[in-house]
Each structure stands twice: as C-alpha cells, then as structure tokens.
Coordinates of C-alpha atoms and ligand atoms in Angstrom, one line a residue:
Chain A
M1 CA -145.5 113.0 102.5
G2 CA -149.3 112.5 102.9
F3 CA -151.1 110.7 105.6
D4 CA -150.8 106.9 105.2
F5 CA -154.3 105.4 105.6
N6 CA -153.0 102.0 104.9
S7 CA -150.8 101.9 108.0
L8 CA -153.6 103.5 110.1
L9 CA -155.8 100.7 109.0
A10 CA -153.1 98.2 109.9
F11 CA -152.7 99.7 113.4
I12 CA -156.4 99.5 114.0
I13 CA -156.6 95.9 112.8
F14 CA -153.7 94.8 115.1
G15 CA -155.3 96.9 117.9
I16 CA -158.5 95.0 117.5
T17 CA -156.9 91.6 117.6
I18 CA -154.9 92.3 120.7
G19 CA -157.9 94.1 122.1
V20 CA -160.2 91.1 121.9
V21 CA -157.6 89.2 124.0
Y22 CA -157.8 91.9 126.7
G23 CA -161.5 91.5 126.2
I24 CA -161.7 87.8 127.0
V25 CA -159.5 88.3 130.1
A26 CA -161.6 91.2 131.2
L27 CA -164.7 89.0 130.6
G28 CA -163.4 86.6 133.2
I29 CA -162.7 89.4 135.7
S30 CA -166.2 90.8 135.1
L31 CA -167.8 87.4 135.3
I32 CA -166.2 86.7 138.7
Y33 CA -167.1 90.2 139.9
S34 CA -170.7 90.0 138.9
G35 CA -171.0 86.4 140.1
L36 CA -169.1 86.6 143.4
D37 CA -168.7 90.3 144.2
I38 CA -165.0 90.0 144.3
V39 CA -162.4 91.7 142.3
H40 CA -159.9 88.9 141.4
F41 CA -156.4 90.3 141.5
A42 CA -154.7 87.0 140.7
H43 CA -156.4 86.7 137.4
G44 CA -153.3 87.8 135.5
E45 CA -151.6 84.7 137.0
M46 CA -154.3 82.5 135.6
Y47 CA -153.4 83.9 132.2
M48 CA -149.7 83.2 132.9
F49 CA -150.3 79.7 134.0
G50 CA -152.5 79.1 131.0
A51 CA -149.7 80.2 128.7
F52 CA -147.2 77.9 130.5
F53 CA -149.6 74.9 130.4
G54 CA -150.1 75.5 126.6
L55 CA -146.3 75.7 126.1
V56 CA -145.6 72.5 128.0
L57 CA -148.4 70.7 126.1
V58 CA -146.9 71.8 122.8
H59 CA -143.2 71.6 123.4
D60 CA -142.8 68.8 125.9
A61 CA -145.9 66.6 125.3
G62 CA -145.9 67.2 121.6
F63 CA -149.6 68.0 121.3
P64 CA -150.9 70.0 118.3
Y65 CA -151.6 73.6 119.1
P66 CA -155.4 73.5 119.1
I67 CA -155.4 70.5 121.6
A68 CA -152.9 72.4 123.8
L69 CA -155.3 75.4 123.8
V70 CA -158.2 73.3 125.0
G71 CA -155.9 71.4 127.5
A72 CA -154.5 74.6 128.9
M73 CA -158.1 75.9 129.4
V74 CA -159.1 72.8 131.2
L75 CA -156.0 72.7 133.5
T76 CA -156.3 76.4 134.3
A77 CA -160.0 76.0 135.1
L78 CA -159.1 73.3 137.5
L79 CA -156.4 75.4 139.1
G80 CA -158.8 78.3 139.4
M81 CA -161.5 76.1 141.0
F82 CA -159.0 74.7 143.4
V83 CA -157.7 78.1 144.5
E84 CA -161.3 79.4 144.9
R85 CA -162.5 76.4 146.8
V86 CA -159.5 76.1 149.1
F87 CA -158.5 79.7 149.7
Y88 CA -161.2 82.2 148.7
R89 CA -164.3 80.3 149.8
R90 CA -163.6 80.9 153.5
L91 CA -163.5 84.6 152.9
T92 CA -166.4 85.0 150.5
R93 CA -168.6 83.0 152.8
A94 CA -168.3 85.9 155.2
G95 CA -169.6 88.2 152.5
G96 CA -167.9 89.8 149.5
G97 CA -168.3 93.3 148.2
Y98 CA -167.4 96.3 150.3
T99 CA -167.5 94.5 153.7
V100 CA -164.5 93.9 155.8
A101 CA -164.4 90.4 154.3
G102 CA -164.4 92.1 150.8
M103 CA -161.2 94.0 151.8
G104 CA -159.7 90.8 153.0
M105 CA -160.6 89.3 149.7
I106 CA -158.6 91.9 147.8
I107 CA -155.6 91.4 149.9
C108 CA -156.0 87.7 149.6
G109 CA -156.1 88.1 145.8
F110 CA -152.8 90.0 145.8
G111 CA -151.2 87.4 148.0
M112 CA -152.4 84.7 145.7
S113 CA -151.0 86.5 142.8
V114 CA -147.5 86.7 144.4
A115 CA -147.7 83.1 145.5
L116 CA -148.7 81.8 142.0
V117 CA -145.8 83.8 140.4
N118 CA -143.4 82.1 142.8
V119 CA -144.8 78.7 142.2
A120 CA -144.4 79.3 138.5
Y121 CA -140.9 80.6 139.0
F122 CA -140.0 77.5 141.0
I123 CA -141.3 75.2 138.2
W124 CA -140.3 77.1 135.0
G125 CA -137.6 79.6 136.1
A126 CA -137.4 83.3 135.2
E127 CA -136.3 83.0 131.6
A128 CA -138.7 84.1 128.9
E129 CA -139.5 81.1 126.7
P130 CA -140.5 81.5 123.1
F131 CA -143.7 79.7 122.3
R132 CA -143.2 77.9 119.0
A133 CA -146.5 76.8 117.6
N134 CA -147.0 75.4 114.1
L135 CA -149.8 77.5 112.6
D136 CA -149.1 77.0 108.9
Y137 CA -152.5 75.7 108.2
I138 CA -154.1 79.0 109.2
P139 CA -154.2 81.4 106.2
R140 CA -152.6 84.8 106.3
L141 CA -155.0 87.6 105.7
E142 CA -154.3 90.4 103.3
F143 CA -156.0 93.8 103.5
G144 CA -155.9 96.7 101.2
D145 CA -152.4 97.5 99.9
G146 CA -150.5 94.5 101.2
I147 CA -151.2 94.7 104.9
Q148 CA -150.4 91.2 106.1
V149 CA -152.0 89.8 109.2
P150 CA -149.9 86.9 110.5
E151 CA -151.5 83.5 111.3
S152 CA -151.3 83.9 115.1
Y153 CA -153.3 87.1 114.9
V154 CA -156.0 85.6 112.6
L155 CA -156.3 82.6 115.0
T156 CA -156.5 84.9 118.0
A157 CA -159.3 86.9 116.6
I158 CA -161.3 83.8 115.5
I159 CA -160.9 82.0 118.8
S160 CA -161.6 85.0 120.9
V161 CA -164.8 85.7 119.1
V162 CA -165.9 82.0 119.3
L163 CA -165.2 82.1 123.1
M164 CA -167.3 85.2 123.6
L165 CA -170.2 83.9 121.5
A166 CA -170.1 80.6 123.4
L167 CA -170.2 82.3 126.7
N168 CA -173.1 84.5 125.6
Y169 CA -175.0 81.5 124.3
F170 CA -174.3 79.6 127.5
L171 CA -175.6 82.4 129.8
R172 CA -178.6 83.3 127.7
Y173 CA -180.0 80.0 126.4
T174 CA -179.0 77.1 128.6
K175 CA -180.5 76.1 131.9
I176 CA -177.2 76.1 133.8
G177 CA -176.5 79.5 132.3
L178 CA -179.8 80.7 133.8
A179 CA -178.7 79.3 137.1
V180 CA -175.4 81.2 136.8
R181 CA -177.2 84.4 136.2
A182 CA -179.5 83.8 139.1
V183 CA -176.5 83.2 141.4
A184 CA -174.9 86.4 140.1
H185 CA -177.9 88.4 141.0
N186 CA -178.8 87.0 144.4
K187 CA -177.4 83.9 146.0
E188 CA -180.0 83.5 148.7
I189 CA -182.8 83.4 146.2
A190 CA -180.9 81.1 143.9
Y191 CA -180.5 78.7 146.8
L192 CA -184.2 78.8 147.4
M193 CA -184.8 78.0 143.7
G194 CA -183.0 74.7 144.4
I195 CA -179.8 75.8 142.6
N196 CA -176.6 74.3 143.9
V197 CA -174.9 77.6 144.6
P198 CA -171.4 76.4 145.7
L199 CA -171.2 74.3 142.5
M200 CA -172.2 77.3 140.3
I201 CA -169.6 79.5 142.0
S202 CA -166.9 76.9 141.1
L203 CA -168.3 76.9 137.6
I204 CA -168.1 80.6 137.3
F205 CA -164.5 80.6 138.5
G206 CA -163.6 77.7 136.2
L207 CA -165.1 79.5 133.2
A208 CA -163.4 82.8 134.0
C209 CA -160.0 81.1 134.5
A210 CA -160.3 79.0 131.3
R211 CA -160.8 82.3 129.4
A212 CA -157.7 83.8 130.8
A213 CA -155.8 80.6 129.9
A214 CA -157.0 80.8 126.3
A215 CA -155.7 84.4 126.2
G216 CA -152.3 83.1 127.4
V217 CA -152.1 80.4 124.8
L218 CA -153.1 82.9 122.1
I219 CA -150.7 85.6 123.1
G220 CA -147.9 83.1 123.7
P221 CA -146.7 82.7 120.1
M222 CA -146.8 86.5 119.5
Q223 CA -144.7 87.4 122.5
S224 CA -143.0 84.9 124.7
V225 CA -144.0 83.2 127.9
Q226 CA -142.6 84.5 131.2
V227 CA -143.6 84.2 134.8
E228 CA -144.2 87.9 135.3
M229 CA -146.4 88.3 132.2
G230 CA -149.6 88.3 134.3
Y231 CA -149.2 91.8 135.8
L232 CA -149.3 93.8 132.7
M233 CA -152.2 91.7 131.3
L234 CA -154.1 92.2 134.6
M235 CA -153.7 96.0 134.3
K236 CA -154.8 96.1 130.7
A237 CA -157.8 93.8 131.4
F238 CA -158.8 95.9 134.4
A239 CA -158.6 99.0 132.3
A240 CA -160.8 97.2 129.7
A241 CA -163.3 96.1 132.3
V242 CA -163.5 99.5 133.9
V243 CA -163.8 101.3 130.5
G244 CA -166.6 99.0 129.6
G245 CA -168.3 99.3 132.9
F246 CA -167.3 97.0 135.7
G247 CA -169.3 93.8 135.8
S248 CA -170.8 94.2 132.4
L249 CA -169.9 91.4 130.0
P250 CA -170.5 93.2 126.7
G251 CA -168.7 96.1 128.3
A252 CA -165.6 94.0 128.9
I253 CA -165.3 93.1 125.2
V254 CA -165.9 96.6 123.9
G255 CA -163.5 98.0 126.6
G256 CA -160.9 95.5 125.5
I257 CA -161.1 96.4 121.9
M258 CA -160.9 100.1 122.7
V259 CA -157.9 99.6 124.9
G260 CA -156.2 97.6 122.1
I261 CA -156.9 100.2 119.4
F262 CA -156.0 103.1 121.6
E263 CA -152.8 101.6 122.7
N264 CA -151.7 100.7 119.2
L265 CA -152.5 104.1 117.8
G266 CA -150.7 105.8 120.7
A267 CA -147.6 103.7 120.2
A268 CA -147.7 104.5 116.4
Y269 CA -148.4 108.2 116.5
I270 CA -147.2 109.4 119.9
S271 CA -144.4 107.4 121.2
P272 CA -143.8 103.6 121.1
S273 CA -141.7 103.6 124.3
H274 CA -144.8 104.4 126.5
K275 CA -147.1 101.8 125.0
D276 CA -148.3 100.6 128.3
I277 CA -149.6 103.8 129.6
Y278 CA -152.1 104.5 126.9
A279 CA -154.6 102.0 128.4
F280 CA -154.7 104.2 131.5
L281 CA -155.0 107.4 129.5
L282 CA -158.1 106.0 127.9
L283 CA -159.3 104.9 131.3
I284 CA -159.0 108.4 132.7
L285 CA -160.6 109.9 129.6
V286 CA -163.6 107.6 129.6
L287 CA -164.2 107.8 133.4
S288 CA -164.1 111.6 133.3
I289 CA -166.9 111.5 130.8
R290 CA -168.9 108.5 132.0
P291 CA -167.9 107.7 135.6
S292 CA -169.6 104.3 135.5
G293 CA -167.9 103.2 132.2
L294 CA -169.5 102.8 128.9
F295 CA -172.0 100.1 129.8
G296 CA -172.1 101.1 133.5
I297 CA -175.9 101.4 133.7
E298 CA -176.3 97.7 132.7
A299 CA -173.7 96.8 135.2
K300 CA -176.1 97.8 138.0
V301 CA -178.7 95.3 136.8
K302 CA -176.2 92.5 137.0
A303 CA -176.3 89.5 134.7
Chain B
M1 CA -195.9 68.1 157.5
L2 CA -193.5 70.4 159.3
Q3 CA -192.3 70.0 162.8
V4 CA -189.9 72.4 164.4
N5 CA -188.5 71.2 167.8
K6 CA -186.8 73.5 170.3
V7 CA -184.9 75.2 167.5
E8 CA -182.2 77.7 168.3
A9 CA -180.7 79.7 165.4
G10 CA -179.2 83.1 164.6
Y11 CA -176.4 84.8 162.8
G12 CA -172.8 83.9 163.6
K13 CA -172.6 83.7 167.4
L14 CA -175.7 85.9 167.8
K15 CA -178.6 83.7 168.9
I16 CA -182.0 85.0 167.8
L17 CA -184.4 82.0 168.1
R18 CA -184.2 80.7 171.6
G19 CA -186.0 77.3 171.5
V20 CA -188.9 77.6 169.1
T21 CA -191.4 74.7 168.7
M22 CA -194.0 74.8 166.0
T23 CA -196.1 72.4 164.0
V24 CA -197.6 72.9 160.6
P25 CA -200.1 70.1 159.7
Q26 CA -200.6 68.9 156.2
G27 CA -203.0 70.9 154.1
E28 CA -203.4 73.8 156.6
I29 CA -202.5 77.4 156.7
V30 CA -200.5 78.4 159.8
T31 CA -199.4 81.9 160.5
L32 CA -196.5 83.2 162.5
L33 CA -197.1 86.7 163.9
G34 CA -195.0 89.2 165.7
G35 CA -193.6 92.7 165.6
N36 CA -190.5 94.0 163.9
G37 CA -187.3 92.2 164.7
T38 CA -188.9 89.5 166.7
G39 CA -187.3 86.7 164.7
K40 CA -190.0 85.7 162.1
S41 CA -187.8 85.9 159.1
T42 CA -185.0 84.2 161.0
M43 CA -187.4 81.4 161.7
L44 CA -188.2 80.9 158.0
K45 CA -184.5 81.0 157.1
A46 CA -183.7 78.3 159.7
V47 CA -186.4 76.1 158.2
S48 CA -185.3 76.7 154.6
G49 CA -181.6 76.3 155.5
L50 CA -180.3 79.7 154.7
I51 CA -179.0 79.8 158.3
P52 CA -177.8 76.8 160.3
V53 CA -179.7 75.4 163.2
M54 CA -177.6 75.6 166.4
S55 CA -179.7 73.1 168.4
G56 CA -183.0 71.3 168.1
N57 CA -184.3 69.8 164.9
I58 CA -186.6 70.3 162.0
I59 CA -188.6 67.4 160.5
F60 CA -190.2 67.9 157.1
D61 CA -192.5 65.2 155.6
G62 CA -190.9 62.6 158.0
V63 CA -187.3 63.5 157.1
D64 CA -184.9 65.3 159.5
I65 CA -183.7 68.2 157.4
S66 CA -181.8 70.1 160.1
T67 CA -178.4 69.8 158.5
M68 CA -179.4 69.8 154.8
K69 CA -178.3 72.5 152.4
P70 CA -181.1 74.9 151.2
H71 CA -181.2 73.4 147.7
E72 CA -181.6 70.0 149.1
R73 CA -184.5 71.0 151.3
M74 CA -186.1 72.7 148.4
R75 CA -185.9 69.5 146.3
L76 CA -188.0 67.8 149.0
G77 CA -190.8 70.3 148.3
L78 CA -190.1 72.9 151.0
V79 CA -190.1 76.3 149.3
Q80 CA -189.6 79.7 150.8
V81 CA -190.5 83.1 149.4
T82 CA -188.3 85.7 151.0
Q83 CA -189.4 89.0 152.5
S84 CA -187.2 91.0 150.1
K85 CA -189.5 90.2 147.2
E86 CA -186.7 89.9 144.8
A87 CA -187.4 88.9 141.3
Y88 CA -184.6 88.9 138.8
P89 CA -185.1 92.4 137.3
A90 CA -183.2 91.7 134.1
M91 CA -185.3 88.6 133.3
T92 CA -188.8 88.6 132.0
V93 CA -191.8 87.6 134.1
E94 CA -191.9 84.2 132.4
E95 CA -188.2 83.6 132.8
N96 CA -188.5 84.3 136.5
L97 CA -191.3 81.8 136.8
M98 CA -189.4 79.2 134.8
L99 CA -186.5 79.7 137.2
G100 CA -188.8 78.5 139.9
A101 CA -189.1 75.2 138.0
Y102 CA -185.3 75.0 137.7
T103 CA -185.1 71.6 139.5
R104 CA -187.9 70.0 137.5
S105 CA -187.5 68.4 134.1
D106 CA -191.0 67.2 133.2
R107 CA -192.0 69.8 130.5
A108 CA -195.7 68.8 130.5
S109 CA -196.2 69.3 134.2
I110 CA -194.2 72.5 134.2
A111 CA -196.4 73.9 131.5
A112 CA -199.5 72.9 133.4
D113 CA -198.2 74.6 136.5
L114 CA -197.4 77.7 134.6
E115 CA -201.0 77.8 133.4
K116 CA -202.1 77.3 137.0
V117 CA -200.0 80.2 138.2
Y118 CA -201.4 82.4 135.4
G119 CA -204.9 81.2 136.5
F120 CA -204.2 82.5 140.1
F121 CA -202.6 85.7 138.9
P122 CA -203.9 86.7 135.4
V123 CA -201.9 90.0 135.5
L124 CA -198.7 87.9 135.3
K125 CA -199.9 86.4 132.0
E126 CA -200.5 89.8 130.6
R127 CA -197.0 90.9 131.6
R128 CA -195.2 87.7 130.8
K129 CA -192.8 89.1 128.2
Q130 CA -192.1 92.2 130.3
L131 CA -188.9 92.6 132.3
S132 CA -189.8 92.1 135.9
A133 CA -188.0 95.4 136.8
T134 CA -191.1 97.1 135.3
L135 CA -193.6 95.5 137.6
S136 CA -195.4 97.2 140.5
G137 CA -194.9 96.1 144.1
G138 CA -198.1 94.1 144.2
E139 CA -197.3 92.4 140.9
V140 CA -193.8 91.5 142.1
Q141 CA -195.3 89.9 145.2
M142 CA -197.6 87.8 142.9
L143 CA -194.5 87.0 140.8
V144 CA -192.5 85.7 143.7
I145 CA -195.4 83.6 145.0
G146 CA -195.9 82.3 141.5
R147 CA -192.2 81.5 141.2
G148 CA -192.4 79.6 144.5
L149 CA -195.4 77.6 143.1
M150 CA -193.4 76.7 139.9
A151 CA -191.2 74.6 142.1
G152 CA -194.1 72.3 142.7
P153 CA -194.0 72.7 146.5
K154 CA -195.6 70.5 149.1
M155 CA -195.2 73.4 151.5
L156 CA -194.9 77.1 150.8
M157 CA -193.5 79.6 153.3
L158 CA -194.4 83.2 152.7
D159 CA -192.7 86.1 154.4
E160 CA -195.0 89.1 154.9
P161 CA -196.9 88.9 151.6
S162 CA -198.9 92.0 152.6
A163 CA -196.0 94.3 153.4
A164 CA -196.1 97.6 151.5
I165 CA -199.0 96.7 149.4
A166 CA -202.4 98.4 148.9
P167 CA -205.3 96.9 150.9
K168 CA -207.2 95.9 147.8
V169 CA -204.3 94.1 146.4
V170 CA -203.6 92.4 149.7
L171 CA -207.1 91.0 149.6
E172 CA -206.5 89.6 146.2
I173 CA -203.2 88.1 147.2
F174 CA -204.7 86.6 150.4
S175 CA -207.6 85.1 148.6
N176 CA -205.2 83.5 146.2
I177 CA -203.1 82.1 149.1
N178 CA -206.3 80.5 150.3
K179 CA -206.9 79.0 146.8
I180 CA -203.4 77.7 146.7
A181 CA -203.9 76.0 150.1
K182 CA -207.2 74.5 148.8
S183 CA -205.2 73.0 145.9
G184 CA -203.2 71.0 148.4
V185 CA -200.2 73.1 149.2
T186 CA -199.5 73.4 153.0
I187 CA -198.8 77.1 153.9
L188 CA -196.8 78.8 156.6
V189 CA -197.3 82.6 156.4
V190 CA -195.4 85.2 158.4
E191 CA -197.3 88.4 158.9
Q192 CA -197.6 91.6 160.7
N193 CA -201.0 92.2 159.4
V194 CA -202.5 90.2 162.3
R195 CA -206.1 90.6 161.5
M196 CA -205.8 89.5 157.9
A197 CA -203.5 86.7 158.7
L198 CA -205.8 85.3 161.5
I199 CA -208.8 85.5 159.1
L200 CA -206.8 83.5 156.5
A201 CA -205.2 80.9 158.8
N202 CA -206.4 77.9 160.7
Y203 CA -203.8 78.2 163.5
G204 CA -201.5 81.0 164.7
Y205 CA -198.2 81.4 166.6
I206 CA -197.1 84.7 168.2
I207 CA -193.4 85.2 168.6
R208 CA -191.6 87.7 170.7
D209 CA -187.8 88.0 171.2
G210 CA -187.2 84.6 169.7
V211 CA -189.7 82.6 171.8
I212 CA -193.3 81.6 171.1
M213 CA -195.3 83.7 173.4
M214 CA -198.8 82.4 172.6
E215 CA -200.4 80.0 170.2
G216 CA -203.9 78.7 169.3
K217 CA -206.6 78.3 166.8
A218 CA -207.0 81.4 164.7
D219 CA -210.6 82.2 165.6
S220 CA -209.8 82.0 169.3
L221 CA -206.6 84.2 168.9
I222 CA -208.6 86.8 167.1
S223 CA -211.0 87.2 169.9
D224 CA -208.3 87.0 172.6
P225 CA -208.2 90.2 174.7
A226 CA -204.4 90.1 175.0
V227 CA -203.9 89.7 171.3
K228 CA -206.5 92.5 170.7
E229 CA -204.7 94.8 173.0
S230 CA -201.1 94.3 171.7
F231 CA -201.6 93.6 168.0
L232 CA -205.0 94.6 166.8
G233 CA -204.5 98.0 168.6
G234 CA -207.9 97.9 170.3
S235 CA -210.8 99.7 168.8
V236 CA -210.6 102.9 166.7
A237 CA -211.8 104.9 169.7
D238 CA -209.0 103.4 171.9
T239 CA -206.4 104.2 169.3
S240 CA -207.4 107.8 168.8
K241 CA -207.5 108.2 172.6
K242 CA -203.9 106.9 172.7
L243 CA -202.8 109.3 170.0
Q244 CA -204.2 112.3 171.8
S245 CA -202.7 111.4 175.1
G246 CA -199.4 110.0 173.8
Ligands
LIG1 N1 -178.1 88.9 158.6 C1 -178.3 89.3 159.9 N2 -177.2 89.4 160.7 C2 -177.3 89.7 162.0 N3 -178.5 89.9 162.6 C3 -179.6 89.9 161.9 C4 -179.6 89.5 160.5 N4 -180.8 89.5 160.1 C5 -181.6 89.8 161.1 N5 -180.9 90.0 162.2 C6 -181.4 90.4 163.5 O1 -182.2 89.3 164.0 C7 -183.4 89.8 164.7 C8 -184.6 89.2 164.1 O2 -184.7 89.6 162.7 P1 -185.8 89.1 161.8 O3 -185.4 89.5 160.4 O4 -186.0 87.6 162.0 O5 -187.1 89.9 162.3 P2 -188.5 89.8 161.7 O6 -189.4 89.3 162.8 O7 -188.6 89.1 160.4 O8 -188.9 91.4 161.6 P3 -189.6 92.2 160.4 O9 -191.0 92.0 160.6 O10 -189.1 93.6 160.6 O11 -189.2 91.5 159.1 C9 -183.3 91.4 164.6 O12 -182.8 91.9 165.8 C10 -182.3 91.6 163.5 O13 -181.5 92.8 163.7
LIG2 MG1 -188.9 89.7 158.5

C-alpha cells in the first residue's frame, strides 16, 4: 500500500478551512490586544453566543442562513460592546498591559467567561443542539480524485476570507480605520488628534466580537452548538495568535491556518483521539524556534 | 486666548499643580519654564484635557473647557504636541500628517495646510513616503509639530521642542515656531532651554513645585539676576568655578 496523496491533500484542505476559522477568532483576540492591551479571555464565549444567536435566528425566527450570520454578528458585537463598556472599562481606564490593573483585567476576563457560560446555560440549557442550515445553493467542490468538500466548508472558507479582507481594507484605507490604528498605537496622542477614543475602543470590541460570532455561525452546522464550546475555540485561537505573533493581524490568520493543518494531519497520521493537543505541540515547536511567534517583529510596531 | 485660573490638577489623588494662574494672549508666544519634575507637562495635560482639573477653571477662546474631553477641546482649536514626540512609526510621514487633520473634512484647505507644513519643514516633504520610524530625532520633532499644525489650531502647545536635539536643529525649529506664530497661531511653549525660550517668547512664566514662582516680559526675565543665577547658570567663569569647587 503506497502513500495516498489524495487523502493527504484532503486533510490539508479541511485543515485550512477549519484553520481560517481559528484565524478569524484569533484576529479578534489580536485586535483587542493591540488596541486595548488586554488579553480577552472571554472571547470564546463571544463565539459561543454568536453560534446560539445564529441558531435561534435560523430555527426559531426562520431567517435564511446568510441573514442569521449577519444578525448574529450584529447581536454579538452589541453584547461585546456592552460587556466592555459596563465591566471592562473601569479596569482598563486604570491602565492595561502588565500593570496591576492588567492582572485584574485577566481575572475579570476569566470571570466574565464563566458568567457568560452560565447565562447561556440558563437560557439554552446544557444539551448540544444540532444547527440545521439549508446550504443547498452553495456548490460542493471536488478536488483531484473525488475529494468532496461539503457546502458548509466551502461557505466557511469564502466568508472567512471576505471577513479578513474587509478588516484589512477597513484598517488600511478608511479614515475610521486610521483612527483605530492610531488608538491602538497610542491613546493619548490619538486623543490629541481629536479622535473620540472611547468610541473607537467600543468599535474595536464590536468588530472583534462580530468576528468571533461569524466563526460560531460558520462552525455551527459542522459540529453542534453547546454552551461550553467556547473553551476549546479560545485555546485554539490563542495558539493561533501566539504562533503568528501576538498582536499581529496577518500573524493571526497564518497562525490559524497552521494550527488547522497541523491538527488535521496529527489526527490523521498520529492519533485521532488526541486531536486537541496538536495545536499546543505546534505552539511549543514554533515558540522554541521563534520566541516572539512568526510575525513577532511586526507585533512590536503595533497596527 | 487662553486663561488658566487657580488650576489644581495631578494624577489620581496626587496633586501636582497647586493653583496655577496663567494667561496666553491671542497671537503671542508664551513660555512656561522650570526644572525637571516641576509640573510643566502636567500643566499642558490639564489644559488639553488628558488629566482632569481638580479645581479652578480653564477658559479657551471664551469657552469654559474645564470639563471637556480632550477630543472636544482639540476640535475648538486647542492642540497639544506631547513631550514624548511620538509619531506613529508604522505610518508614513504623510499619513502621520494627515492624521493631524483627522477632524477636518475640507480637502482643499487640508491640502493647502499640508503645503504650508512642507514649506516650514522642507525635509518632511523629501521624506513624505518614508515610514516615520526611520526619521531622526530632529525630524520627528518637526513631524509632530507639523502634525499639530495639520489640525488647523488656533493655539498650539509645545512640550520641550528642543529636548535632545542638536543646537543647530533647535535653531531651525525655533525660527519655524516664530514663523508659525507670525502666521496667526498662538503658542504656549514649555522649555528647559531657558535662554532660547526667552529669546523666542514675548512673556514667560517660571514654575516650581506646581506653583508659578515668577512671571514677566521675556526681555526683563532674561536680564533678571535671580533667573540668571538659577536657570542660566551664571557666566561661563561662574560655572567652571562651581565645577571645580563642587
Ligand atoms: N502619570 C503620572 N502619574 C503619577 N505622577 C506623575 C505622572 N506623570 C508625572 N508625574 C509626576 O508629576 C510631577 C511633575 O511631572 P511633569 O511631567 O509635569 O514634570 P515636567 O515639569 O514636565 O518635567 P520634565 O521637564 O522632566 O518633563 C513629577 O513629580 C512626576 O513624577
Ligand atoms: Mg515634561
């Protein structure tokens, strides 16, 4: 029995699709980090809430899937902005990063994560719910010798790429994007340029949480939706962000794709029952070669 | 143009300014002098709104701005350039300058002001496509002053524009500050280079431990024996004598 290149190709393709989803969640974590100097530990719950919002919009409200995707992004952005404004703002005002307030911020993030899981548990219960989405209008892709890529994967890849490009365009070429980059680099000076800094901070949070929600709605139909789904996603997205270089936006995407591929190959060729540890093996591997991650140098010159 | 009345301000509960009163008349250059840690930057931050005013008030152009947010004060035409001289390193020189015009939307007048800034500092025009991370210290100082000008200020506050810059470049920057003032922008400049600042300015304030210790017309301050002794370091002979004995 020779080596089967066809299935290798299939594993890589599936790895990339799931990897771009890790990438867009990691993008949000990196955006919040570079913008606010805080590591957002409740980001996995934004992903989980996004998935539930999408599910409710499709199953209970009867919206078509694409509208539910946008709706979930908007609702989760609002949830994120609310949480930031009401709970985090008090702490970040005292200074983020490595200060004492920064430590408080990390603990606050963990607390928020637990609180949000419990709120979701209260609303939706502990059962895993299947996310039935009608995706028949999306074509299946065929590669090489009959590798079939299901609709939900095709859709995921397309939407994730669109979301990344949109964010890149926004940050590079729009006036508000310029303001966001200015806030990310130095809030005092951004203030002195006449930028409404608190508003930009809300915007950064909203954008980051909307991206996590999109990931939730995209992953929903592949797996199922459950209140504790956030933890694992947070871990993978963190691994992706760190592999790429914390705070670097392109790094988040590249890191996500690497984690996705590595994890799929590991599951296929080493052992499928330890699928979730491969992300961390990759993490250790990359950090031992490049301690600041792949794009770590750029991360120092933020935004 | 700017009137600061008995202002107290500081960081958290720590009070640094203990009742400062200052006036900056329209169209003039006023300088605020003092040694390290005497509260000069704190004063500018209180005026621009980066730190809250604990008591007293600040009137700018007839409006009480004491409780306004920094971006609101800036929109009134009160622009501060910070001491840290921070440009955005990952943006080009021109992007940095355009960021200064963030609050404005009239393209024609923005373009005209950009040309004006390039007129004051031709080196910025040469380097306009370069990332600002690659500029020298003097060039960054010109860039941040230029960025302040791009906001179209009525009043510009500068925090130690001469710090850590070669004397020749300081001269160039100061002569441009003079030109900027002539073009109608009121200027409040914080300095430790007392001699240069008093030559440039019309009026000076000297601050120590958060209170104004002395004030007066620049030409009378520069010849004042007390100022000479404590800030201008006496004559060269005096200084070398002190070095020997100290
Ligand atoms: N962010 C801050 N938090 C707490 N204290 C501060 C802060 N910034 C400055 N101080 C303190 O306030 C006092 C005045 O500082 P300020 O920066 O106004 O001095 P300065 O006159 O500008 O000095 P320099 O010429 O060295 O810039 C100093 O004792 C300083 O330690
Ligand atoms: Mg200072």
